[in-house]
């Protein structure tokens, strides 16, 4: 009999199972599909092995880096190309994102690169709003930014960035998930801009995200192999109907299994492999985030071969573009090609290959008091939060 049964073989389930097995516990992982990893997956487009889901992770907290070191992948951690991402406003030309910001929240609303996005009047209103005393820090990020900096800063700058990072509007994002130290920093600094300035000054130098040479998808087989080496048992293609029938302590790592969950949101990703010499200069840096109301359907574009040196080398002169959508286009490839031309400002006459994948982003869910749950429903989106939460959960289980 197993000491622990983990239901769900995504990254959260594999991380918690591996940590439990490393302590000497016997662990069985039950995965309903025929593959592990969940939304961290691989596909081939134009002969290139590419990520079909996440292609980077936040370095904040160090949880993912520590895991990669444990798995022997430390030498394959790579930083993206330097330089800011860009923003496509609702109207006008694309502009670089402000340099001194946190999730788009500016430290100084009157900085030139902020005014360029929100306008001088909105920037001056933001300064006046943020000068008021802090009475209480709202629980959700949207109300916090709207209250301290105004609706224009929220809609034109913060919302596109938050959507690009967390795939949700700031009104649905808890402040604690946006940054675990943000609420205390606002209270201590007496302003939101001051809090952002303090957090940025305290952050380690370097890029806020990192990747893995060859793709984030390499994390999944590394976790599975290490779990198997430690004696973990992985059962693919096995749907669990009755949690009570499983051996040992049950850890739920699959949405909707511990309790009914609200419907999730579908995210479509269209990947294009193109030939276009004008893209060699990376005209929009490593990619763009798109404000609501912009004349394209895509919510974000990543110029992957401009962002990752290893991929640029593998692509041998071709370019990889990734476009994400909240609403599935009628013709995804045609829509992505047209949107990419608009956002990048260049024609794309040679389409080598394209692929569309989608996943459902699960909604946040309440955890029943008698269940142990890990994964995105409780930890939020992003590998950094998911891995850190799974590691903490395993530590707490072993301490019981």
Coordinates of C-alpha atoms in Angstrom, one line a residue, residues 12 29 54 58 67 92 106 109 140 153 158 174 196 202 210 223 227 229 254 291 310 318-319 328-329 356 371 385:
X12 CA 2.3 20.2 -9.3
X29 CA 0.6 9.1 -9.1
X54 CA 4.7 27.8 -20.7
X58 CA 9.5 33.7 -12.9
X67 CA 14.2 22.3 -8.4
X92 CA -1.5 54.3 -31.8
X106 CA 4.8 52.3 -12.5
X109 CA 3.7 57.7 -13.2
X140 CA -7.4 42.3 -5.3
X153 CA -3.2 53.4 -15.6
X158 CA -1.4 47.2 -15.9
X174 CA -5.2 38.7 -5.5
X196 CA 7.0 49.3 -6.4
X202 CA 15.3 44.8 -3.4
X210 CA 14.3 32.5 -17.1
X223 CA 10.6 15.1 -12.9
X227 CA 10.3 10.2 -9.3
X229 CA 14.3 6.5 -9.7
X254 CA -6.2 17.9 -10.8
X291 CA -4.3 46.3 -24.5
X310 CA 19.2 28.6 -28.1
X318 CA 13.7 31.2 -39.5
X319 CA 11.6 32.9 -36.8
X328 CA -10.6 31.1 -30.6
X329 CA -10.4 32.6 -34.1
X356 CA -2.6 25.6 -32.8
X371 CA -8.5 17.5 1.3
X385 CA 4.0 29.8 -7.6

